[in-house]
mmCIF file of C-alpha atoms in Angstrom:
data_model
loop_
_atom_site.group_PDB
_atom_site.id
_atom_site.type_symbol
_atom_site.label_atom_id
_atom_site.label_comp_id
_atom_site.label_asym_id
_atom_site.label_seq_id
_atom_site.Cartn_x
_atom_site.Cartn_y
_atom_site.Cartn_z
ATOM 1 C CA LYS A 130 -0.426 -2.974 3.908
ATOM 2 C CA ALA A 131 0.754 -0.467 6.328
ATOM 3 C CA ALA A 132 -2.844 1.024 6.296
ATOM 4 C CA ASP A 133 -4.181 -2.682 7.297
ATOM 5 C CA ALA A 134 -1.311 -2.736 9.848
ATOM 6 C CA ALA A 135 -2.119 0.585 11.413
ATOM 7 C CA TRP A 136 -6.105 -0.274 10.951
ATOM 8 C CA THR A 137 -5.623 -3.918 12.878
ATOM 9 C CA ALA A 138 -3.086 -2.288 15.782
ATOM 10 C CA ARG A 139 -6.299 0.499 15.847
ATOM 11 C CA ASN A 140 -8.743 -2.441 16.834
ATOM 12 C CA LYS A 141 -6.379 -4.276 19.178
ATOM 13 C CA ILE A 142 -6.176 -0.926 21.715
ATOM 14 C CA GLU A 143 -8.695 -1.836 24.505
ATOM 15 C CA GLU A 144 -8.158 1.632 26.166
ATOM 16 C CA HIS A 145 -7.341 5.133 24.982
ATOM 17 C CA LYS A 146 -6.065 7.442 27.560
ATOM 18 C CA THR A 147 -6.265 11.387 26.779
ATOM 19 C CA ASP A 148 -4.668 12.474 30.128
ATOM 20 C CA VAL A 149 -1.197 10.835 29.752
ATOM 21 C CA GLN A 150 1.915 13.297 30.618
ATOM 22 C CA LEU A 151 3.661 14.573 27.708
ATOM 23 C CA GLY A 152 6.968 15.931 27.206
ATOM 24 C CA MET A 153 9.563 16.576 25.367
ATOM 25 C CA LEU A 154 13.200 18.052 25.897
ATOM 26 C CA GLU A 155 16.082 18.508 23.221
ATOM 27 C CA ARG A 156 19.908 19.402 24.083
ATOM 28 C CA ALA A 157 22.621 20.284 21.413
ATOM 29 C CA ILE A 158 25.979 18.547 22.338
ATOM 30 C CA THR A 159 29.299 19.932 21.468
ATOM 31 C CA LEU A 160 31.648 16.651 21.142
ATOM 32 C CA GLN A 161 35.437 16.878 20.458
ATOM 33 C CA LEU A 162 36.090 15.382 16.807
ATOM 34 C CA ARG A 163 38.638 12.833 16.668
ATOM 35 C CA LYS A 164 42.011 13.116 14.733
ATOM 36 C CA PRO A 165 44.792 10.291 13.408
ATOM 37 C CA THR A 166 47.996 10.493 15.078
ATOM 38 C CA ASP A 167 50.636 11.110 12.786
ATOM 39 C CA GLU A 168 52.105 7.935 12.097
ATOM 40 C CA GLN A 169 48.035 7.470 10.409
ATOM 41 C CA LEU A 170 48.162 10.524 8.921
ATOM 42 C CA ALA A 171 51.562 9.505 6.791
ATOM 43 C CA ALA A 172 50.017 5.826 6.519
ATOM 44 C CA ALA A 173 46.886 7.355 4.656
ATOM 45 C CA LYS A 174 48.718 9.596 2.382
ATOM 46 C CA ALA A 175 50.675 6.749 1.256
ATOM 47 C CA VAL A 176 48.050 4.556 0.824
ATOM 48 C CA LEU A 177 46.262 7.295 -1.637
ATOM 49 C CA ALA A 178 49.903 8.139 -3.136
ATOM 50 C CA ILE A 179 50.174 4.657 -4.783
ATOM 51 C CA LYS A 180 49.680 4.575 -8.868
ATOM 52 C CA ASP A 181 50.593 1.330 -9.209
ATOM 53 C CA LYS A 182 47.148 -0.765 -10.393
ATOM 54 C CA ASP A 183 48.581 -3.979 -9.236
ATOM 55 C CA GLN A 184 49.511 -1.899 -5.851
ATOM 56 C CA ILE A 185 45.934 -0.706 -5.489
ATOM 57 C CA ALA A 186 44.461 -4.149 -6.093
ATOM 58 C CA ALA A 187 46.473 -5.359 -3.665
ATOM 59 C CA LEU A 188 45.566 -3.076 -0.312
ATOM 60 C CA PRO A 189 42.341 -4.477 1.564
ATOM 61 C CA ARG A 190 38.936 -3.692 -0.167
ATOM 62 C CA LEU A 191 38.192 -0.435 2.085
ATOM 63 C CA ALA A 192 42.174 0.508 2.435
ATOM 64 C CA GLU A 193 41.758 4.157 0.043
ATOM 65 C CA ASN A 194 38.560 4.564 1.769
ATOM 66 C CA TYR A 195 39.712 4.827 5.226
ATOM 67 C CA ALA A 196 42.596 6.169 3.579
ATOM 68 C CA ARG A 197 40.527 9.393 2.524
ATOM 69 C CA SER A 198 38.229 9.221 6.058
ATOM 70 C CA MET A 199 41.956 9.833 7.695
ATOM 71 C CA VAL A 200 42.888 13.059 5.768
ATOM 72 C CA ALA A 201 39.676 14.511 5.892
ATOM 73 C CA ALA A 202 39.416 14.155 9.560
ATOM 74 C CA ALA A 203 42.785 15.362 9.917
ATOM 75 C CA GLU A 204 42.079 19.152 7.544
ATOM 76 C CA GLY A 205 38.348 18.804 9.018
ATOM 77 C CA GLU A 206 36.838 20.286 11.884
ATOM 78 C CA SER A 207 37.492 19.882 15.533
ATOM 79 C CA THR A 208 34.075 19.766 16.842
ATOM 80 C CA LEU A 209 30.575 18.643 16.320
ATOM 81 C CA THR A 210 27.146 19.189 17.790
ATOM 82 C CA VAL A 211 24.975 16.808 17.674
ATOM 83 C CA LYS A 212 20.904 16.831 19.090
ATOM 84 C CA ILE A 213 19.789 14.181 21.254
ATOM 85 C CA GLN A 214 16.061 14.454 22.144
ATOM 86 C CA ALA A 215 14.270 12.794 25.100
ATOM 87 C CA ILE A 216 9.995 12.436 24.741
ATOM 88 C CA ARG A 217 8.116 11.258 26.993
ATOM 89 C CA ILE A 218 4.619 9.186 26.464
ATOM 90 C CA GLY A 219 2.532 8.698 29.837
ATOM 91 C CA ASP A 220 4.884 6.149 31.147
ATOM 92 C CA ILE A 221 7.276 5.676 28.331
ATOM 93 C CA ALA A 222 10.313 7.342 27.517
ATOM 94 C CA VAL A 223 11.776 7.611 23.461
ATOM 95 C CA CYS A 224 15.263 8.700 23.389
ATOM 96 C CA CYS A 225 16.852 10.148 20.245
ATOM 97 C CA ILE A 226 20.992 9.770 19.635
ATOM 98 C CA PRO A 227 21.866 10.340 16.348
ATOM 99 C CA PHE A 228 24.618 7.473 15.808
ATOM 100 C CA GLU A 229 24.194 4.270 15.498
ATOM 101 C CA THR A 230 24.347 3.152 19.262
ATOM 102 C CA PHE A 231 25.657 -0.059 20.939
ATOM 103 C CA CYS A 232 23.029 -1.867 22.595
ATOM 104 C CA GLU A 233 25.400 -1.583 26.142
ATOM 105 C CA ILE A 234 24.252 1.725 25.840
ATOM 106 C CA GLY A 235 20.456 1.251 24.993
ATOM 107 C CA LEU A 236 20.490 -1.163 28.252
ATOM 108 C CA GLU A 237 22.222 1.595 30.397
ATOM 109 C CA LEU A 238 19.451 3.973 29.426
ATOM 110 C CA LYS A 239 16.589 1.362 29.752
ATOM 111 C CA ASP A 240 18.009 0.233 33.265
ATOM 112 C CA LYS A 241 18.666 3.604 34.706
ATOM 113 C CA SER A 242 15.731 5.445 33.325
ATOM 114 C CA PRO A 243 12.899 7.100 35.952
ATOM 115 C CA LEU A 244 10.198 5.911 33.470
ATOM 116 C CA LYS A 245 8.785 2.576 33.263
ATOM 117 C CA GLN A 246 9.391 1.733 29.920
ATOM 118 C CA THR A 247 12.480 3.021 27.617
ATOM 119 C CA ILE A 248 12.986 3.035 23.598
ATOM 120 C CA VAL A 249 16.331 4.081 22.172
ATOM 121 C CA VAL A 250 16.067 5.311 18.766
ATOM 122 C CA GLY A 251 19.545 5.598 16.448
ATOM 123 C CA LEU A 252 20.002 6.933 14.250
ATOM 124 C CA ALA A 253 17.393 10.063 14.756
ATOM 125 C CA ASN A 254 18.469 13.577 14.140
ATOM 126 C CA GLY A 255 21.267 12.636 12.432
ATOM 127 C CA ARG A 256 23.991 9.788 11.581
ATOM 128 C CA HIS A 257 27.562 9.943 12.489
ATOM 129 C CA GLY A 258 28.656 6.856 12.500
ATOM 130 C CA TYR A 259 28.742 4.102 15.522
ATOM 131 C CA LEU A 260 28.620 5.209 19.293
ATOM 132 C CA PRO A 261 30.922 2.432 20.722
ATOM 133 C CA THR A 262 31.147 2.638 24.464
ATOM 134 C CA PRO A 263 34.456 3.419 26.314
ATOM 135 C CA GLN A 264 35.258 -0.185 27.193
ATOM 136 C CA GLN A 265 34.770 -0.897 23.163
ATOM 137 C CA HIS A 266 37.086 1.199 22.359
ATOM 138 C CA ARG A 267 39.839 -0.095 24.445
ATOM 139 C CA TRP A 268 38.796 -3.864 22.997
ATOM 140 C CA GLY A 269 39.032 -2.486 19.439
ATOM 141 C CA GLY A 270 37.245 -3.354 16.556
ATOM 142 C CA TYR A 271 35.980 -2.147 13.349
ATOM 143 C CA GLU A 272 33.106 0.347 14.859
ATOM 144 C CA THR A 273 35.717 2.101 16.997
ATOM 145 C CA TRP A 274 37.960 2.799 13.755
ATOM 146 C CA LEU A 275 38.633 6.341 13.181
ATOM 147 C CA GLY A 276 36.480 5.926 10.003
ATOM 148 C CA THR A 277 33.373 4.564 11.397
ATOM 149 C CA ASN A 278 33.556 6.171 14.443
ATOM 150 C CA LYS A 279 34.626 10.294 14.847
ATOM 151 C CA VAL A 280 33.814 11.585 17.857
ATOM 152 C CA GLN A 281 35.697 11.539 21.347
ATOM 153 C CA GLU A 282 36.066 8.257 23.185
ATOM 154 C CA ASP A 283 33.754 8.837 26.031
ATOM 155 C CA THR A 284 30.359 9.899 23.851
ATOM 156 C CA SER A 285 28.198 7.416 24.933
ATOM 157 C CA VAL A 286 29.259 8.446 28.965
ATOM 158 C CA ILE A 287 28.519 12.342 27.744
ATOM 159 C CA LEU A 288 25.204 11.184 25.645
ATOM 160 C CA VAL A 289 24.004 8.547 28.417
ATOM 161 C CA LYS A 290 24.139 11.146 31.562
ATOM 162 C CA ASN A 291 23.068 14.126 29.280
ATOM 163 C CA LEU A 292 19.701 11.750 28.068
ATOM 164 C CA LEU A 293 19.290 10.300 32.134
ATOM 165 C CA GLU A 294 19.019 13.817 33.536
ATOM 166 C CA MET A 295 16.308 14.928 30.490
ATOM 167 C CA LEU A 296 14.204 11.850 31.320
ATOM 168 C CA GLY A 297 14.586 12.783 35.525
ATOM 169 C CA GLU A 298 13.537 16.189 34.278
ATOM 170 C CA LEU A 299 10.374 14.927 32.183
ATOM 171 C CA ALA A 300 9.556 12.114 35.066
ATOM 172 C CA GLN A 301 9.184 15.026 37.367
ATOM 173 C CA ALA A 302 6.884 17.444 35.354
ATOM 174 C CA LYS A 303 3.543 17.311 35.850
#
């Protein structure tokens, strides 16, 4: 089926260009990892200390998983280096981000990109959890919990800034 779809798409190409501008930039960005508060860590350890099966059964479904995530975050590394990429194919840009990226981030990249069309690819070169915006962190929700978002709260701002700089460089390249 994939080969048939590719063949059909190929046959629909009206013009093949051999002179498009190609380019790719990559950056390694070091981010701070979030750490639980003393209260969060104590609560997590209390959950993990429960041995009574009835008490365990009364916990929310993912309580033990999140408790383990809290302890791991407290004991783990303090930074994470991620790889982001900006790719140019003619007037098309591709932004590669190793997170599950919120739509607001993709829309901002598309709106501010110097290239005609911009595609944002999440979970590229890694998978480091959700990437909420700072506003989303203020609102809260599952994607902002320490177990699902491990990096500093302004990570989306840092990555967007870097990707837009990279797109600007690619747009200026001749």
